[in-house]
Coordinates of C-alpha atoms and ligand atoms in Angstrom, one line a residue:
X3 CA 21.5 -5.8 122.5
X4 CA 18.2 -6.4 120.7
X5 CA 18.1 -9.2 118.1
X6 CA 16.4 -8.4 114.8
X7 CA 13.9 -11.1 114.0
X8 CA 14.9 -11.3 110.3
X9 CA 18.1 -10.4 108.5
X10 CA 17.7 -7.0 107.0
X11 CA 16.6 -8.3 103.5
X12 CA 13.9 -5.8 102.3
X13 CA 10.6 -7.5 102.1
X14 CA 8.7 -4.6 100.5
X15 CA 5.3 -3.5 101.7
X16 CA 4.2 -3.0 98.2
X17 CA 4.8 -6.4 96.5
X18 CA 3.5 -8.7 93.8
X19 CA 2.8 -12.3 93.5
X20 CA 2.3 -14.2 90.2
X21 CA -0.2 -17.0 90.5
X22 CA -0.2 -19.3 87.5
X23 CA -3.4 -21.1 86.5
X24 CA -5.5 -18.6 88.4
X25 CA -8.3 -18.1 85.9
X26 CA -10.4 -21.2 86.6
X27 CA -13.6 -20.3 88.4
X28 CA -13.6 -22.9 91.1
X29 CA -9.8 -23.5 91.1
X30 CA -7.1 -23.4 93.7
X31 CA -5.3 -20.6 91.8
X32 CA -8.2 -18.1 91.8
X33 CA -8.8 -18.7 95.5
X34 CA -5.1 -18.2 96.2
X35 CA -5.1 -15.0 94.2
X36 CA -7.9 -13.8 96.4
X37 CA -6.3 -14.7 99.6
X38 CA -3.0 -12.9 98.7
X39 CA -4.8 -9.8 97.6
X40 CA -6.8 -9.8 100.9
X41 CA -3.4 -9.8 102.6
X42 CA -2.2 -6.8 100.6
X43 CA -0.4 -8.5 97.7
X44 CA -0.6 -7.1 94.1
X45 CA -1.4 -10.0 91.9
X46 CA -0.5 -11.1 88.4
X47 CA -3.1 -13.7 87.2
X48 CA -1.3 -15.8 84.6
X49 CA -3.3 -18.5 82.8
X50 CA -3.5 -19.9 79.3
X51 CA -7.2 -18.6 79.3
X52 CA -6.5 -14.9 78.4
X53 CA -9.9 -13.3 78.9
X54 CA -10.7 -15.3 82.1
X55 CA -7.3 -14.1 83.5
X56 CA -8.2 -10.5 82.8
X57 CA -11.6 -11.0 84.4
X58 CA -10.1 -12.5 87.6
X59 CA -7.6 -9.6 87.8
X60 CA -10.4 -7.0 87.4
X61 CA -12.4 -8.8 90.1
X62 CA -9.4 -8.8 92.4
X63 CA -8.5 -5.1 91.9
X64 CA -12.2 -4.1 92.3
X65 CA -12.6 -6.2 95.5
X66 CA -9.4 -5.4 97.4
X67 CA -8.1 -2.2 95.8
X68 CA -4.7 -3.8 95.0
X69 CA -3.0 -3.6 91.6
X70 CA -3.8 -6.7 89.5
X71 CA -2.9 -7.8 86.0
X72 CA -4.4 -10.6 83.9
X73 CA -2.0 -12.2 81.5
X74 CA -2.9 -14.8 78.9
X75 CA 0.2 -17.1 78.6
X76 CA 0.9 -20.8 78.2
X77 CA 3.7 -21.7 80.7
X78 CA 5.1 -24.3 78.4
X79 CA 6.0 -21.5 75.9
X80 CA 9.2 -20.0 77.1
X81 CA 9.0 -16.7 75.2
X82 CA 5.4 -16.1 76.3
X83 CA 6.5 -16.7 79.9
X84 CA 9.5 -14.3 79.5
X85 CA 7.3 -11.6 78.1
X86 CA 4.7 -12.1 81.0
X87 CA 7.4 -11.8 83.6
X88 CA 8.8 -8.7 82.0
X89 CA 5.3 -7.2 82.0
X90 CA 4.9 -7.9 85.7
X91 CA 8.4 -6.5 86.5
X92 CA 7.6 -3.3 84.6
X93 CA 4.0 -2.7 85.5
X94 CA 3.5 -4.0 89.1
X95 CA 5.1 -3.5 92.4
X96 CA 8.3 -5.5 93.1
X97 CA 7.9 -9.2 92.3
X98 CA 8.3 -11.2 95.5
X99 CA 6.0 -14.3 95.2
X100 CA 5.5 -17.0 92.7
X101 CA 2.8 -19.6 93.1
X102 CA 3.4 -22.5 90.6
X103 CA -0.2 -23.7 90.5
X104 CA -1.0 -24.1 86.7
X105 CA -1.3 -27.8 86.0
X106 CA -3.1 -30.5 84.1
X107 CA -4.1 -34.0 85.1
X108 CA -3.7 -37.4 83.3
X109 CA -5.8 -40.4 84.3
X110 CA -4.2 -42.7 81.6
X111 CA -3.0 -46.0 82.9
X112 CA 0.7 -46.5 82.6
X113 CA 0.7 -49.2 79.9
X114 CA -1.6 -47.0 77.7
X115 CA 0.4 -43.8 78.0
X116 CA 1.6 -42.5 74.6
X117 CA 4.6 -40.4 74.1
X118 CA 2.3 -37.5 73.2
X119 CA 0.4 -37.9 76.5
X120 CA 3.6 -38.1 78.5
X121 CA 4.9 -34.9 76.9
X122 CA 1.6 -33.0 77.2
X123 CA 1.7 -33.4 80.9
X124 CA 5.4 -33.0 81.5
X125 CA 5.6 -29.9 79.1
X126 CA 3.1 -28.0 81.3
X127 CA 3.5 -29.3 84.8
X128 CA 7.2 -29.7 85.0
X129 CA 8.8 -27.8 82.0
X130 CA 6.3 -24.9 82.2
X131 CA 7.1 -24.5 86.0
X132 CA 10.8 -24.6 85.1
X133 CA 10.3 -21.7 82.6
X134 CA 8.4 -19.4 84.8
X135 CA 10.4 -20.2 87.9
X136 CA 13.7 -19.3 86.2
X137 CA 12.3 -16.1 84.7
X138 CA 10.8 -15.0 88.0
X139 CA 13.8 -16.1 90.1
X140 CA 16.0 -13.8 88.1
X141 CA 13.9 -10.8 89.1
X142 CA 13.7 -11.9 92.7
X143 CA 17.5 -12.5 92.9
X144 CA 18.0 -8.9 91.6
X145 CA 16.1 -7.7 94.7
X146 CA 17.5 -10.4 97.1
X147 CA 14.1 -11.5 98.3
X148 CA 11.6 -14.0 97.0
X149 CA 9.0 -16.7 97.9
X150 CA 8.3 -19.6 95.6
X151 CA 5.6 -22.3 96.2
X152 CA 5.2 -25.2 93.9
X153 CA 1.8 -27.0 94.0
X154 CA 2.5 -30.7 93.9
X155 CA 0.0 -33.4 94.8
X156 CA -0.5 -36.3 97.1
X157 CA -0.4 -38.3 94.0
X158 CA 3.3 -37.7 93.9
X159 CA 3.8 -39.1 97.3
X160 CA 1.4 -42.0 97.5
X161 CA 1.9 -43.3 93.9
X162 CA -1.0 -42.0 91.9
X163 CA -4.0 -40.3 93.1
X164 CA -7.8 -40.1 92.6
X165 CA -7.3 -38.7 89.0
X166 CA -3.5 -38.6 88.4
X167 CA -1.6 -41.6 87.2
X168 CA 2.1 -42.0 86.1
X169 CA 2.7 -39.0 84.0
X170 CA 0.9 -36.7 86.4
X171 CA 2.6 -38.2 89.5
X172 CA 6.0 -38.1 87.9
X173 CA 5.6 -34.4 87.0
X174 CA 4.3 -33.6 90.5
X175 CA 7.2 -35.5 92.2
X176 CA 9.5 -33.6 89.9
X177 CA 8.1 -30.4 91.4
X178 CA 9.0 -31.6 94.9
X179 CA 12.6 -32.2 93.8
X180 CA 12.7 -28.9 92.1
X181 CA 11.5 -26.9 95.0
X182 CA 14.1 -28.7 97.4
X183 CA 16.9 -27.9 95.1
X184 CA 15.8 -24.3 94.6
X185 CA 15.7 -24.0 98.4
X186 CA 19.4 -24.9 98.5
X187 CA 20.5 -22.9 95.5
X188 CA 18.5 -19.7 95.8
X189 CA 18.8 -19.2 99.6
X190 CA 21.8 -17.1 99.0
X191 CA 19.6 -14.7 97.1
X192 CA 17.1 -14.4 99.9
X193 CA 14.6 -16.7 98.1
X194 CA 12.7 -19.5 99.8
X195 CA 11.2 -22.5 97.8
X196 CA 8.5 -24.7 99.3
X197 CA 5.8 -27.1 98.1
X198 CA 2.2 -27.6 98.9
X199 CA 0.8 -31.0 98.3
X200 CA -3.0 -31.2 98.2
X201 CA -5.1 -34.3 98.4
X202 CA -8.5 -34.4 96.8
X203 CA -9.8 -30.8 96.5
X204 CA -13.2 -30.2 95.0
X205 CA -12.4 -28.2 91.8
X206 CA -13.0 -28.7 88.1
X207 CA -9.6 -30.2 87.2
X208 CA -11.2 -33.3 85.7
X209 CA -13.8 -31.3 84.0
X210 CA -16.6 -31.1 86.5
X211 CA -17.8 -31.5 90.1
X212 CA -17.2 -34.7 92.0
X213 CA -20.1 -37.2 91.8
X214 CA -21.8 -38.3 95.0
X215 CA -20.3 -41.8 94.5
X216 CA -16.8 -40.4 94.1
X217 CA -17.3 -38.2 97.2
X218 CA -18.4 -41.1 99.4
X219 CA -15.5 -43.2 98.2
X220 CA -13.1 -40.3 99.1
X221 CA -14.6 -39.7 102.5
X222 CA -13.8 -43.3 103.6
X223 CA -10.1 -42.4 103.4
X224 CA -10.4 -39.0 105.1
X225 CA -9.8 -38.8 108.8
X226 CA -11.1 -35.2 108.9
X227 CA -14.4 -36.4 107.5
X228 CA -14.8 -33.9 104.5
X229 CA -13.4 -33.2 101.1
X230 CA -10.8 -30.4 100.9
X231 CA -11.8 -27.0 99.6
X232 CA -9.7 -24.5 97.6
X233 CA -9.5 -22.2 100.7
X234 CA -7.9 -25.1 102.7
X235 CA -5.0 -24.9 100.2
X236 CA -5.0 -21.2 99.5
X237 CA -4.4 -20.1 103.1
X238 CA -1.3 -22.4 103.4
X239 CA 0.1 -20.9 100.2
X240 CA -0.5 -17.4 101.6
X241 CA 1.2 -18.4 104.9
X242 CA 4.3 -19.6 103.0
X243 CA 4.6 -16.3 101.1
X244 CA 4.7 -14.2 104.2
X245 CA 7.8 -12.4 105.3
X246 CA 7.6 -14.2 108.6
X247 CA 7.8 -17.6 106.8
X248 CA 11.4 -16.8 105.7
X249 CA 12.9 -19.6 107.9
X250 CA 10.8 -22.2 106.1
X251 CA 12.5 -23.5 102.9
X252 CA 12.6 -26.8 101.2
X253 CA 9.5 -28.1 103.1
X254 CA 6.4 -29.7 101.8
X255 CA 3.0 -29.0 103.4
X256 CA 0.5 -31.8 103.0
X257 CA -3.0 -30.4 102.7
X258 CA -4.9 -33.6 102.4
X259 CA -7.2 -34.1 105.4
X260 CA -5.1 -37.0 106.6
X261 CA -5.6 -39.1 103.5
X262 CA -1.9 -39.6 103.2
X263 CA 0.2 -39.4 106.4
X264 CA 3.9 -39.5 105.8
Ligands
LIG320 P1 -8.1 -26.3 87.6 O1 -8.2 -27.1 86.3 O2 -9.4 -25.7 88.2 O3 -7.1 -25.1 87.4 C1 -5.9 -25.3 86.6 C2 -5.6 -23.9 85.9 O4 -4.4 -24.1 85.2 C3 -6.7 -23.6 84.9 O5 -7.1 -22.3 85.0 C4 -5.9 -23.8 83.5 O6 -6.4 -22.9 82.5 C5 -4.5 -23.5 83.9 N1 -3.5 -24.0 83.0 C6 -3.5 -25.3 82.6 N2 -2.4 -25.5 81.7 C7 -1.8 -24.2 81.6 C8 -0.7 -23.8 80.9 N3 0.0 -24.6 80.0 N4 -0.4 -22.5 81.1 C9 -1.0 -21.6 81.9 N5 -2.1 -22.1 82.6 C10 -2.5 -23.4 82.5 O7 -7.4 -27.2 88.7 P2 -7.1 -27.1 90.2 O8 -7.7 -28.3 90.8 O9 -7.5 -25.8 90.8 O10 -5.6 -27.3 90.2 C11 -4.6 -26.4 90.5 C12 -3.3 -27.1 90.8 O11 -3.5 -27.9 92.0 C13 -2.9 -28.0 89.7 O12 -1.4 -28.0 89.6 C14 -3.2 -29.4 90.2 O13 -2.4 -30.4 89.7 C15 -3.0 -29.2 91.7 N6 -3.7 -30.2 92.5 C16 -5.1 -30.2 92.4 C17 -5.8 -31.2 93.2 C18 -7.2 -31.3 93.2 O14 -7.8 -32.3 93.8 N7 -8.0 -30.4 92.6 C19 -5.0 -32.1 94.1 C20 -3.6 -32.0 94.0 C21 -3.0 -31.0 93.3

């Protein structure tokens, strides 16, 4: 008797991943969209920056010859997100992957956090991720196959990070809890849910490149001796979206160069 390596859930050859927050030029999302397209995924680039989303989608379609769609949507807006997922469902190959990458930081010390600042961060990082995950998971459940990856942060695990303080860390810790719960609840629909938790990655999330001073401070805490790159994160996300990763669910991959070892 030969044992099939995976249950016969149909992981389609032609399949789509939505990557949120994939429009920023030096960001983790854009790098992830590229990695996925290189591995044959059709990609929906969803970002609040409409024209940049379309530009990244065109760049991906032109480079890899896969279908790609750029959609301008704010993930904190439920109806915009529902419309976006409906467009993906109607216009691209079967939706299998969702990378919850869109996020904003907040460096405000706890005693100074206003209600507005708290809501600004939670509305995007946590509630926005809830919106798109629920809309996308309904489509995945219809097909009995799906891969969800939440981008958390080392800040959630170690109690604040280089940029993120309480509101940011709370939102990112919430994403870890959400992914673990989805792993239990959605497994019956053939959907896995995992988290990737980056340490300091050289992007523009705080509005520009890392200063040399900041870099040398970070390097002191990094056993691998260098700052993380967007590709370090993107390739782990692509790995978690593979068919072969179907036995991984509810896990957190720390991509932090050893800055936080749990
Ligand atoms: P980035 O600022 O380059 O990219 C974030 C993207 O999200 C941008 O394109 C932005 O337009 C988009 N976005 C923000 N709010 C949105 C909304 N409401 N709706 C739709 N899109 C929205 O940042 P990055 O460093 O590439 O960060 C990507 C993710 O990785 C974030 O969730 C961040 O918290 C997380 N992260 C980053 C680091 C790091 O060191 N850079 C570390 C840990 C975790």
